[in-house]
Coordinates of C-alpha atoms and ligand atoms in Angstrom, one line a residue:
M187 CA 85.8 207.8 140.0
S188 CA 82.9 206.9 137.8
T189 CA 81.3 207.8 134.3
K190 CA 78.1 209.4 132.7
N191 CA 78.7 207.3 129.3
K192 CA 76.3 204.7 129.5
K193 CA 78.2 202.9 126.9
L194 CA 81.3 202.8 129.2
S195 CA 79.1 202.2 132.3
A196 CA 77.4 199.2 130.5
W197 CA 80.8 197.6 129.1
V198 CA 82.4 197.5 132.7
A199 CA 79.8 196.3 133.9
E200 CA 79.8 193.6 130.8
V201 CA 83.4 192.7 131.9
E202 CA 83.2 192.3 135.2
A203 CA 80.3 189.8 135.3
M204 CA 82.7 187.7 132.8
C205 CA 86.0 188.3 134.3
Q206 CA 84.5 188.1 138.2
P207 CA 87.5 190.2 140.2
D208 CA 87.5 190.5 143.6
R209 CA 87.3 194.5 143.2
V210 CA 87.0 197.2 141.0
E211 CA 88.7 200.7 140.8
W212 CA 88.6 203.9 138.7
A213 CA 92.6 204.4 137.3
D214 CA 92.5 208.8 138.0
G215 CA 96.3 209.0 136.7
T216 CA 97.4 210.7 140.5
K217 CA 100.3 210.5 141.7
A218 CA 98.9 209.4 145.0
E219 CA 97.6 206.2 143.0
Y220 CA 101.0 205.7 141.3
D221 CA 102.7 205.6 144.6
R222 CA 100.0 203.2 145.9
L223 CA 100.4 200.9 143.4
M224 CA 104.2 201.1 143.2
Q225 CA 104.2 200.6 146.9
L226 CA 101.7 197.7 146.8
M227 CA 103.4 196.2 144.2
V228 CA 107.0 196.5 145.9
E229 CA 105.1 194.9 149.3
G230 CA 103.8 192.3 146.9
G231 CA 106.9 191.1 145.9
M232 CA 106.8 192.3 141.9
A233 CA 109.3 195.3 141.7
T234 CA 112.3 196.8 143.5
R235 CA 112.4 200.4 144.4
L236 CA 116.0 201.4 142.8
N237 CA 118.4 203.4 145.0
D238 CA 116.7 206.9 145.0
E239 CA 119.6 208.8 145.2
L240 CA 121.0 207.1 142.1
R241 CA 117.8 207.0 140.4
P242 CA 114.8 208.5 141.9
N243 CA 111.4 206.9 142.2
S244 CA 112.2 204.2 139.4
F245 CA 111.6 200.7 140.1
L246 CA 112.9 197.2 138.5
F247 CA 110.5 194.6 137.8
R248 CA 111.4 191.0 136.8
S249 CA 108.8 189.2 134.5
D250 CA 108.3 185.4 134.2
P251 CA 111.2 184.2 131.8
S252 CA 108.5 182.8 129.1
D253 CA 106.4 186.5 128.8
V254 CA 109.4 188.6 127.4
A255 CA 108.5 190.4 124.3
R256 CA 105.5 190.6 121.8
V257 CA 104.5 187.4 120.5
E258 CA 104.0 188.1 116.8
N259 CA 102.6 184.2 116.3
R260 CA 99.9 184.7 118.9
T261 CA 98.5 188.0 117.7
Y262 CA 95.6 188.4 115.7
I263 CA 93.6 190.4 113.6
A264 CA 90.0 189.1 113.6
S265 CA 87.9 190.9 110.4
R266 CA 85.5 189.5 109.2
K267 CA 86.7 188.6 106.6
Q268 CA 89.7 186.8 106.6
E269 CA 90.8 188.5 103.1
D270 CA 90.5 191.8 104.7
A271 CA 93.4 190.7 107.8
G272 CA 95.9 189.9 104.5
P273 CA 98.3 187.4 104.1
T274 CA 100.7 189.2 106.6
N275 CA 98.6 188.6 109.5
N276 CA 97.1 185.8 111.6
W277 CA 93.4 185.4 111.1
I278 CA 90.7 183.7 113.3
D279 CA 87.0 183.9 112.2
P280 CA 85.6 186.6 115.5
V281 CA 82.8 184.7 116.3
E282 CA 85.1 181.4 116.9
L283 CA 87.7 183.4 118.5
K284 CA 85.4 185.6 121.3
Q285 CA 84.3 181.8 122.1
T286 CA 87.9 180.6 122.7
M287 CA 88.2 184.0 124.4
T288 CA 85.2 184.3 126.3
E289 CA 86.2 180.7 128.3
L290 CA 89.0 182.0 129.0
Y291 CA 88.3 185.6 130.2
T292 CA 85.6 183.8 132.4
G293 CA 86.5 184.2 136.0
C294 CA 90.0 185.1 134.6
M295 CA 90.3 187.9 137.1
K296 CA 89.3 185.7 140.7
G297 CA 91.6 187.0 143.3
R298 CA 92.7 190.3 141.6
T299 CA 91.8 194.1 141.1
M300 CA 89.7 194.4 138.0
Y301 CA 91.4 198.4 137.2
V302 CA 89.2 200.8 134.5
I303 CA 91.7 202.7 133.1
P304 CA 90.2 206.0 130.9
F305 CA 93.3 207.4 128.8
S306 CA 94.0 209.6 125.5
M307 CA 96.4 208.8 122.7
G308 CA 97.3 212.3 121.9
P309 CA 96.3 215.3 123.6
I310 CA 93.1 215.4 125.4
G311 CA 91.0 216.9 123.1
S312 CA 92.9 217.3 119.9
P313 CA 91.3 216.4 116.6
I314 CA 94.1 214.3 115.9
S315 CA 93.4 212.6 119.3
K316 CA 91.4 209.2 120.1
V317 CA 90.2 208.0 123.6
G318 CA 90.7 204.3 125.0
I319 CA 89.8 202.6 128.0
E320 CA 91.7 199.7 129.2
I321 CA 90.5 197.0 131.5
T322 CA 93.2 195.2 133.3
D323 CA 93.8 193.4 136.2
S324 CA 97.6 194.1 136.3
P325 CA 98.9 197.2 138.5
Y326 CA 102.1 196.7 136.6
V327 CA 100.2 197.9 133.3
V328 CA 98.2 200.8 134.9
V329 CA 101.3 202.4 136.1
N330 CA 103.4 202.0 132.6
M331 CA 99.8 203.2 131.4
H332 CA 99.8 206.9 133.1
I333 CA 103.5 207.1 131.6
M334 CA 102.7 206.0 128.1
T335 CA 99.4 208.2 128.4
R336 CA 97.4 210.4 129.3
V337 CA 95.3 208.8 131.9
G338 CA 92.3 210.2 134.2
A339 CA 89.0 212.1 134.9
Q340 CA 90.2 214.8 132.4
V341 CA 89.6 212.1 129.7
L342 CA 86.4 210.4 131.2
E343 CA 85.1 214.7 131.4
H344 CA 86.0 215.0 127.9
L345 CA 84.1 211.6 126.7
G346 CA 81.3 212.9 128.8
E347 CA 77.6 211.2 128.1
D348 CA 78.1 209.9 124.4
G349 CA 81.6 210.1 123.4
E350 CA 83.3 206.9 121.4
F351 CA 86.1 205.4 123.3
I352 CA 88.2 202.1 122.0
P353 CA 87.9 199.2 124.7
C354 CA 90.6 197.5 125.5
L355 CA 90.5 194.5 127.9
H356 CA 93.4 193.1 129.6
S357 CA 93.9 189.9 131.9
V358 CA 97.3 188.4 132.7
G359 CA 95.2 185.1 132.5
A360 CA 95.9 183.9 135.9
P361 CA 92.9 183.6 138.4
L362 CA 93.7 183.2 142.3
E363 CA 92.1 180.7 144.3
E364 CA 90.8 181.8 147.4
G365 CA 94.2 181.9 149.6
Q366 CA 96.5 181.1 146.6
A367 CA 99.4 183.4 146.7
D368 CA 100.1 185.5 144.1
V369 CA 103.6 185.4 141.8
P370 CA 105.8 188.1 140.7
W371 CA 104.3 188.2 137.5
P372 CA 101.5 186.4 136.8
C373 CA 100.9 185.1 132.6
A374 CA 99.6 182.3 131.2
P375 CA 101.1 179.5 128.8
I376 CA 101.7 180.3 125.7
E377 CA 99.2 178.3 123.8
Q378 CA 96.5 180.4 125.9
K379 CA 98.1 183.6 124.9
Y380 CA 95.9 185.9 122.4
I381 CA 96.4 189.5 121.3
A382 CA 93.3 190.2 119.5
H383 CA 91.7 192.7 117.8
F384 CA 88.3 193.1 115.8
P385 CA 88.5 195.8 113.6
E386 CA 85.3 196.2 112.6
E387 CA 84.0 197.0 116.1
N388 CA 87.2 199.0 117.1
L389 CA 87.5 196.1 119.9
I390 CA 90.7 195.1 121.6
W391 CA 90.8 192.4 123.3
S392 CA 94.1 191.0 124.8
Y393 CA 94.9 187.9 127.1
G394 CA 97.4 185.7 129.1
S395 CA 101.0 188.1 128.8
G396 CA 101.8 191.2 130.9
Y397 CA 104.4 192.4 128.7
G398 CA 105.0 195.6 126.8
G399 CA 103.1 195.6 123.5
N400 CA 100.8 193.0 124.3
A401 CA 99.6 194.6 127.6
L402 CA 100.1 198.3 127.3
L403 CA 97.6 198.0 124.9
G404 CA 97.7 201.7 124.1
K405 CA 100.6 201.2 121.6
K406 CA 100.8 198.6 119.5
C407 CA 97.2 197.3 119.8
L408 CA 95.6 200.5 119.6
A409 CA 97.3 203.2 118.4
L410 CA 99.0 201.2 115.4
R411 CA 96.7 198.3 114.4
I412 CA 93.0 199.5 115.2
A413 CA 94.2 203.0 114.0
S414 CA 95.3 202.2 111.3
T415 CA 91.9 200.0 110.4
M416 CA 90.5 203.4 111.5
A417 CA 93.0 206.2 109.5
R418 CA 91.9 203.9 105.9
R419 CA 88.3 204.8 106.8
E420 CA 88.4 208.2 108.3
G421 CA 90.8 209.5 105.4
W422 CA 94.4 209.9 107.6
M423 CA 97.2 207.6 108.8
A424 CA 98.7 205.7 111.5
E425 CA 102.0 204.7 111.4
H426 CA 105.4 203.4 113.2
M427 CA 106.8 206.3 113.0
L428 CA 109.5 208.7 115.0
I429 CA 108.9 212.4 114.7
L430 CA 111.7 215.3 115.2
R431 CA 112.0 218.9 114.1
L432 CA 115.5 219.9 112.8
I433 CA 116.2 223.2 113.2
S434 CA 118.3 225.2 110.6
P435 CA 121.4 227.9 111.7
E436 CA 119.2 230.1 109.9
G437 CA 116.2 228.6 112.1
R438 CA 114.3 227.2 109.5
R439 CA 112.4 224.2 110.7
F440 CA 111.7 221.0 109.2
H441 CA 109.5 218.2 110.8
L442 CA 111.0 214.4 109.2
A443 CA 108.7 211.3 110.1
A444 CA 110.8 208.3 109.9
A445 CA 109.8 204.6 110.0
F446 CA 112.5 202.2 110.5
P447 CA 111.4 198.8 111.9
S448 CA 111.8 197.6 115.7
A449 CA 115.1 198.2 116.8
C450 CA 117.2 199.6 113.9
G451 CA 117.5 202.6 116.6
K452 CA 114.4 204.7 115.7
T453 CA 114.7 205.8 119.6
N454 CA 117.9 207.4 118.7
L455 CA 117.4 209.2 115.9
A456 CA 114.4 210.6 117.9
M457 CA 117.0 212.0 120.0
L458 CA 119.4 213.0 117.8
L459 CA 122.4 215.9 118.9
P460 CA 123.6 216.8 115.5
T461 CA 127.2 217.1 115.1
I462 CA 126.5 219.6 112.0
P463 CA 127.6 223.1 113.2
G464 CA 124.3 224.8 114.5
W465 CA 121.9 222.2 113.8
K466 CA 119.5 221.6 116.1
C467 CA 117.3 218.6 116.6
E468 CA 114.1 218.2 118.9
T469 CA 112.1 215.1 120.1
I470 CA 107.6 214.8 119.5
G471 CA 108.0 211.3 119.3
D472 CA 110.4 208.1 119.5
D473 CA 107.7 205.3 117.9
I474 CA 104.1 206.6 116.6
A475 CA 103.0 209.2 114.1
W476 CA 99.3 209.7 113.7
M477 CA 99.0 212.0 110.6
K478 CA 96.1 214.1 109.7
I479 CA 95.5 216.2 106.6
G480 CA 95.0 220.2 107.8
P481 CA 93.5 223.3 106.6
D482 CA 95.9 224.5 105.0
G483 CA 95.9 220.9 102.9
R484 CA 99.6 219.7 104.6
L485 CA 100.1 216.7 106.9
Y486 CA 100.1 217.3 110.0
A487 CA 101.3 215.1 112.8
I488 CA 101.3 214.3 116.5
N489 CA 102.4 211.6 118.9
P490 CA 99.7 209.9 120.5
E491 CA 102.1 208.7 123.0
A492 CA 103.3 210.7 126.5
G493 CA 106.4 208.6 127.4
F494 CA 108.9 206.7 125.3
F495 CA 109.1 202.3 126.5
G496 CA 112.2 202.0 124.7
V497 CA 114.5 198.6 124.6
A498 CA 117.7 199.1 127.3
P499 CA 120.7 197.3 125.9
G500 CA 123.1 199.4 123.7
T501 CA 121.4 202.4 125.4
S502 CA 124.2 204.6 126.4
M503 CA 126.0 208.0 127.0
N504 CA 126.9 207.4 123.7
S505 CA 125.0 205.8 121.4
N506 CA 121.6 207.7 123.4
P507 CA 122.6 210.4 125.8
M508 CA 119.4 212.3 125.5
A509 CA 117.7 209.1 126.4
M510 CA 119.9 208.4 129.1
R511 CA 119.1 211.6 130.4
T512 CA 115.6 211.1 130.3
L513 CA 115.2 207.9 132.2
E514 CA 117.3 209.4 135.2
K515 CA 114.4 209.7 137.7
N516 CA 110.8 208.6 137.5
S517 CA 111.0 205.5 135.5
I518 CA 110.3 201.7 135.2
F519 CA 112.5 199.4 133.7
T520 CA 111.9 196.0 133.3
N521 CA 114.1 193.2 132.9
C522 CA 116.9 194.8 133.4
A523 CA 120.0 193.8 135.5
L524 CA 120.6 195.2 139.1
T525 CA 123.7 196.3 140.6
D526 CA 125.0 196.1 144.0
E527 CA 124.2 199.4 144.5
G528 CA 120.4 199.5 143.7
D529 CA 121.0 200.8 140.3
V530 CA 119.9 199.3 136.7
W531 CA 122.5 198.2 134.2
W532 CA 122.4 196.4 130.7
E533 CA 124.9 195.4 128.0
G534 CA 126.1 198.8 126.3
I535 CA 125.3 200.6 128.6
E536 CA 129.8 201.5 128.3
R537 CA 129.5 201.4 132.3
P538 CA 131.5 198.6 133.9
C539 CA 129.7 196.1 136.6
D540 CA 131.2 193.5 138.5
D541 CA 127.9 192.2 140.3
A542 CA 124.6 192.0 139.5
I543 CA 121.6 190.5 139.9
D544 CA 120.8 189.2 136.6
W545 CA 116.8 189.6 134.5
K546 CA 116.4 186.4 135.9
G547 CA 117.0 187.1 139.2
N548 CA 120.1 185.0 139.7
P549 CA 123.6 186.5 140.5
W550 CA 125.5 187.4 137.9
T551 CA 129.1 188.7 137.2
P552 CA 131.2 189.3 133.5
D553 CA 131.9 185.5 133.6
S554 CA 128.5 184.1 134.1
G555 CA 129.0 183.6 130.3
A556 CA 124.9 184.7 130.0
V557 CA 123.5 188.4 129.7
A558 CA 122.5 190.8 132.7
A559 CA 119.7 192.0 130.8
H560 CA 117.1 190.4 128.6
P561 CA 118.3 191.6 125.4
N562 CA 114.5 193.6 125.0
A563 CA 114.8 194.8 128.3
R564 CA 112.7 197.9 128.7
F565 CA 112.8 201.7 130.1
T566 CA 109.2 203.4 130.6
T567 CA 110.1 207.0 130.9
P568 CA 107.9 210.3 130.4
A569 CA 108.6 212.0 127.0
A570 CA 108.1 215.7 128.7
Q571 CA 111.6 214.4 131.1
C572 CA 113.9 214.3 127.6
P573 CA 116.1 217.3 127.4
V574 CA 115.0 218.1 123.7
I575 CA 111.4 217.1 123.6
C576 CA 110.2 219.9 121.4
D577 CA 107.8 222.8 123.0
D578 CA 105.3 221.8 120.6
W579 CA 105.2 218.1 121.3
E580 CA 102.1 218.6 122.8
N581 CA 100.6 220.9 120.6
P582 CA 96.8 219.5 119.7
A583 CA 97.4 220.8 116.2
G584 CA 100.2 218.7 115.6
V585 CA 103.6 219.9 113.7
P586 CA 103.5 220.0 109.2
I587 CA 105.9 217.0 107.8
D588 CA 108.1 217.9 105.8
I589 CA 109.9 214.6 105.1
F590 CA 109.2 210.9 105.1
I591 CA 112.1 208.6 105.8
F592 CA 111.6 204.7 105.5
G593 CA 114.8 202.0 105.7
G594 CA 116.3 198.9 107.5
R595 CA 119.0 197.3 108.4
R596 CA 121.3 196.2 105.4
T597 CA 124.4 195.2 105.4
R598 CA 124.6 195.4 101.7
T599 CA 123.1 196.4 98.7
V600 CA 121.3 199.7 100.0
P601 CA 123.1 203.1 99.7
L602 CA 123.4 205.3 102.5
V603 CA 121.2 207.7 101.1
T604 CA 118.2 208.1 98.1
E605 CA 115.3 209.9 97.5
A606 CA 112.6 209.0 96.0
F607 CA 111.8 211.1 92.4
D608 CA 108.0 211.2 93.5
F609 CA 105.7 210.5 96.3
D610 CA 104.7 207.4 94.0
H611 CA 107.7 206.3 94.0
G612 CA 108.2 206.9 97.5
V613 CA 105.5 204.4 98.2
F614 CA 107.3 201.7 96.4
M615 CA 110.1 202.4 98.4
G616 CA 108.5 202.2 101.8
T617 CA 106.9 199.2 100.1
M618 CA 110.7 197.5 99.4
A619 CA 111.1 198.5 103.1
A620 CA 113.3 195.1 104.3
S621 CA 115.5 194.5 107.6
E622 CA 117.8 191.8 108.4
T623 CA 116.7 190.5 111.6
T624 CA 119.0 191.4 114.3
A625 CA 119.0 188.3 116.0
A626 CA 121.0 187.7 112.8
A627 CA 123.4 190.5 113.9
L628 CA 126.6 187.7 114.3
D629 CA 125.6 186.0 110.6
V630 CA 125.2 189.1 109.7
G631 CA 123.3 189.1 105.8
Q632 CA 121.4 185.8 107.0
R633 CA 117.5 186.4 107.4
L634 CA 115.9 189.4 105.6
R635 CA 112.8 190.2 106.7
R636 CA 110.5 192.4 104.2
D637 CA 108.7 194.7 106.4
P638 CA 106.7 197.4 104.0
F639 CA 106.7 200.8 105.9
A640 CA 107.7 199.1 109.4
M641 CA 103.9 198.2 109.5
L642 CA 104.6 194.4 109.3
P643 CA 103.9 193.1 112.6
F644 CA 101.3 196.5 113.5
C645 CA 99.4 197.1 110.4
G646 CA 95.4 196.2 111.2
Y647 CA 94.0 195.1 107.6
N648 CA 95.1 193.8 104.1
M649 CA 98.8 195.4 103.5
A650 CA 97.7 195.2 99.8
D651 CA 94.8 198.1 100.8
Y652 CA 97.3 199.7 103.1
W653 CA 99.2 200.9 100.0
A654 CA 96.4 201.5 97.5
H655 CA 95.7 204.3 101.0
W656 CA 99.2 205.5 100.7
F657 CA 98.5 206.6 97.8
A658 CA 95.0 207.7 98.0
M659 CA 96.9 210.1 101.0
G660 CA 99.5 210.8 98.3
D661 CA 96.9 212.3 95.8
R662 CA 95.2 214.2 98.4
L663 CA 98.1 216.1 99.9
G664 CA 99.1 216.7 96.0
E665 CA 101.9 219.3 96.5
H666 CA 101.9 219.6 99.8
A667 CA 102.9 215.2 99.9
P668 CA 106.2 215.3 101.8
A669 CA 109.6 214.7 100.2
V670 CA 110.5 210.8 100.8
F671 CA 113.8 209.3 101.2
Y672 CA 115.2 205.8 101.9
V673 CA 118.4 205.2 104.6
N674 CA 120.5 203.0 105.3
W675 CA 122.8 203.6 108.1
F676 CA 123.9 199.7 108.2
R677 CA 125.9 199.3 105.4
T678 CA 129.3 197.7 105.2
S679 CA 132.3 197.0 103.5
R680 CA 133.2 193.7 101.6
D681 CA 135.5 193.2 104.5
G682 CA 132.8 192.9 106.9
R683 CA 133.2 196.4 108.4
W684 CA 130.7 199.7 109.1
L685 CA 131.0 201.8 106.6
W686 CA 129.0 205.2 108.0
P687 CA 129.7 205.8 112.3
G688 CA 126.3 206.6 112.3
F689 CA 124.5 208.2 115.4
R690 CA 124.9 211.7 115.6
E691 CA 126.6 211.3 112.3
N692 CA 123.4 210.7 111.2
S693 CA 122.5 214.6 111.3
R694 CA 124.5 214.7 107.8
V695 CA 122.2 213.0 106.1
L696 CA 119.3 214.9 107.4
K697 CA 120.7 218.0 106.2
W698 CA 120.9 217.0 102.9
M699 CA 117.2 216.3 102.8
C700 CA 116.7 219.3 104.5
Q701 CA 118.7 221.1 101.6
R702 CA 116.7 219.1 99.4
V703 CA 113.6 220.4 100.0
A704 CA 114.5 223.5 100.4
G705 CA 115.9 223.5 97.1
E706 CA 119.1 224.5 98.1
V707 CA 121.0 221.5 96.1
D708 CA 120.6 219.1 92.9
A709 CA 120.8 216.2 93.3
R710 CA 122.3 213.0 90.7
E711 CA 119.6 211.1 89.1
T712 CA 119.9 207.4 89.6
P713 CA 118.3 204.0 89.0
I714 CA 117.0 203.6 92.3
G715 CA 116.0 207.6 93.1
N716 CA 118.4 210.6 93.3
M717 CA 121.5 210.7 95.5
P718 CA 123.7 213.7 96.7
R719 CA 126.2 214.7 94.3
D720 CA 129.9 214.4 95.1
G721 CA 130.8 217.0 97.9
D722 CA 127.1 218.0 98.7
L723 CA 127.1 215.7 101.5
D724 CA 128.2 217.6 103.9
L725 CA 131.1 215.8 105.9
S726 CA 133.5 218.5 107.4
G727 CA 135.2 217.2 110.2
L728 CA 134.1 213.5 109.5
D729 CA 137.0 211.2 108.7
I730 CA 135.7 209.2 106.2
D731 CA 138.2 207.1 103.6
P732 CA 137.1 208.2 100.4
D733 CA 136.7 204.7 99.0
D734 CA 134.5 203.8 101.7
L735 CA 132.1 206.7 101.1
A736 CA 132.5 205.6 97.6
E737 CA 131.0 201.9 98.7
L738 CA 128.7 203.4 101.1
M739 CA 126.5 205.5 98.0
E740 CA 127.1 202.7 95.3
V741 CA 123.9 201.7 93.2
D742 CA 124.9 197.5 93.0
T743 CA 122.6 196.8 90.5
A744 CA 123.2 193.0 90.1
A745 CA 121.9 193.2 94.1
F746 CA 118.9 195.1 93.5
R747 CA 117.8 193.4 90.8
A748 CA 118.1 190.0 92.9
D749 CA 116.4 192.5 95.9
I750 CA 113.7 192.8 93.4
D751 CA 113.0 189.3 92.5
D752 CA 112.2 188.8 96.6
A753 CA 109.8 192.0 96.6
E754 CA 108.1 190.4 94.0
A755 CA 107.8 186.8 95.5
F756 CA 106.5 188.7 98.5
L757 CA 104.3 190.4 96.3
A758 CA 102.7 187.9 95.3
K759 CA 101.4 186.3 98.2
F760 CA 98.7 189.3 98.0
G761 CA 97.3 188.5 94.4
D762 CA 95.4 190.8 92.7
R763 CA 95.2 193.3 95.6
V764 CA 98.3 194.8 94.8
P765 CA 97.5 198.6 93.9
A766 CA 98.4 198.4 89.8
R767 CA 100.5 202.1 90.4
L768 CA 103.0 199.6 92.6
R769 CA 103.1 197.3 89.7
D770 CA 104.3 200.5 88.0
Q771 CA 106.5 201.0 89.9
L772 CA 108.2 198.4 90.1
E773 CA 108.1 197.4 85.9
A774 CA 109.4 201.0 85.8
L775 CA 112.3 200.0 88.1
K776 CA 113.6 197.3 86.6
R777 CA 113.4 199.1 83.0
R778 CA 115.8 201.7 84.6
L779 CA 118.1 199.0 86.3
G780 CA 118.6 197.7 82.9
Ligands
LIG163 C1 108.2 198.7 119.7 C2 108.7 197.4 118.9 O1 108.1 198.0 121.2 O2 108.1 198.0 117.3 O3 108.4 199.8 119.8 O4 108.7 196.1 118.8
LIG164 MN1 107.8 200.1 117.4

């Protein structure tokens, strides 16, 4: 394969000269290529083929123990001016960063193959999609990109001679000397890792890590950080949101897009099996939404990805049966445990395991005193395999969004559901989003991280400008703007019990949202937003103590005032750049709280 696109051939030649790989291969996205690379990695000791009877065509990888997650403190937004990256992003001057990284990249692919991966984020040719080219020296990245994006010759055809693409350069940062044996998971030490974004050039340079969002550059780097900057320039939205379709018993369809911080159950909600009779949910995406205003003035969303890159621990037939069925075959597992039957296992899978090899490759039993799977162990699995995938999930026009949901993990303060009074108030709700970090799950309520719109680690520019962009989108959408809700599935009682069962029962809350949008129910106005009137939330068949329900819905004004103080301290970091409309919302809330 090669390309007629002059800009692309010039870039590939330039990278080849800098990185000095032994050979260059263009990825064509075919099954034959996938099988060949997997075979190569199995032979090289990087991958283990799982038992084909238990989990057909699936593979396990173990990363280096130092390379297990996104590295936010090595992630940079290298805009020309520091204030354009804003106070929540790491910044290095782009000229300086390119110099540092050019030194690292020089000769970094020696002894390795350089793969050129043409990929489309979103259905090829959709007006909302974008083309990226990832150059990488990791065959693991190639096979993952096969699942997570649309890879191959069709993308190059679509690109043609002068089509635009987003260049994404990746190296594991581990050149091989002549005759030097490779290791199962090559990567560079932490101080050499750089996940760099040059938003003014739509350029991504990643060095030193082979893991997830650091290496599969279509996902967080392109589809969120770079896309968010493009979206602002071009008047659309790139958001950290799942997308789902809810169908009422009468056949009415609602499209919901929901933003929650990492590890708050986005994948579970995206694949919801409603408990309320007659309601159906279909999945469109579990992590990212790209949205544009359509000819009818409504906001249309696509899922730019083609697969799910989900956290394995905690996924079970109870918590997410649809994900479990999606990853029955043709899936890649990273840092899961390996059972003696040759299948994968993780904490919370709700299936016994007496004997396994843990994520570090050591023998493990339940008495080992350590986890078998890394807490950020992942599955990579094709979206098309999801039993509840929506027929329209690849519709190039996207689906019209009726409802935005924000939320986080809050053991206190925040009630089950609140509806924004209007879109501006909804932007305020998204801005106020905060979540207790999951590492602190045992000392509940300890560390609260403000994570506006769940975009804190993913917004490619100054977040104050991002809020202004949301207001501007609201103005353009006018009466077509989606309704906005804020949810908290995680509230606990004063004596430390979960107040809400969560998971499938969350469908009850979504039903109320749909009824609000359809104008079928009134609401009760509170200082923080509209809430369900007594009896409006469908609780039929659910055994919930009335006192617990009251606590779940309680608006604790004192706690909200304390929350505002915390939010104000956060907003102060942005100085004058904070939109006046956001400050107005804050003042209005203070007045309402009294
Ligand atoms: C993810 C994340 O991997 O948000 O989706 O961290
Ligand atoms: Mn995510």
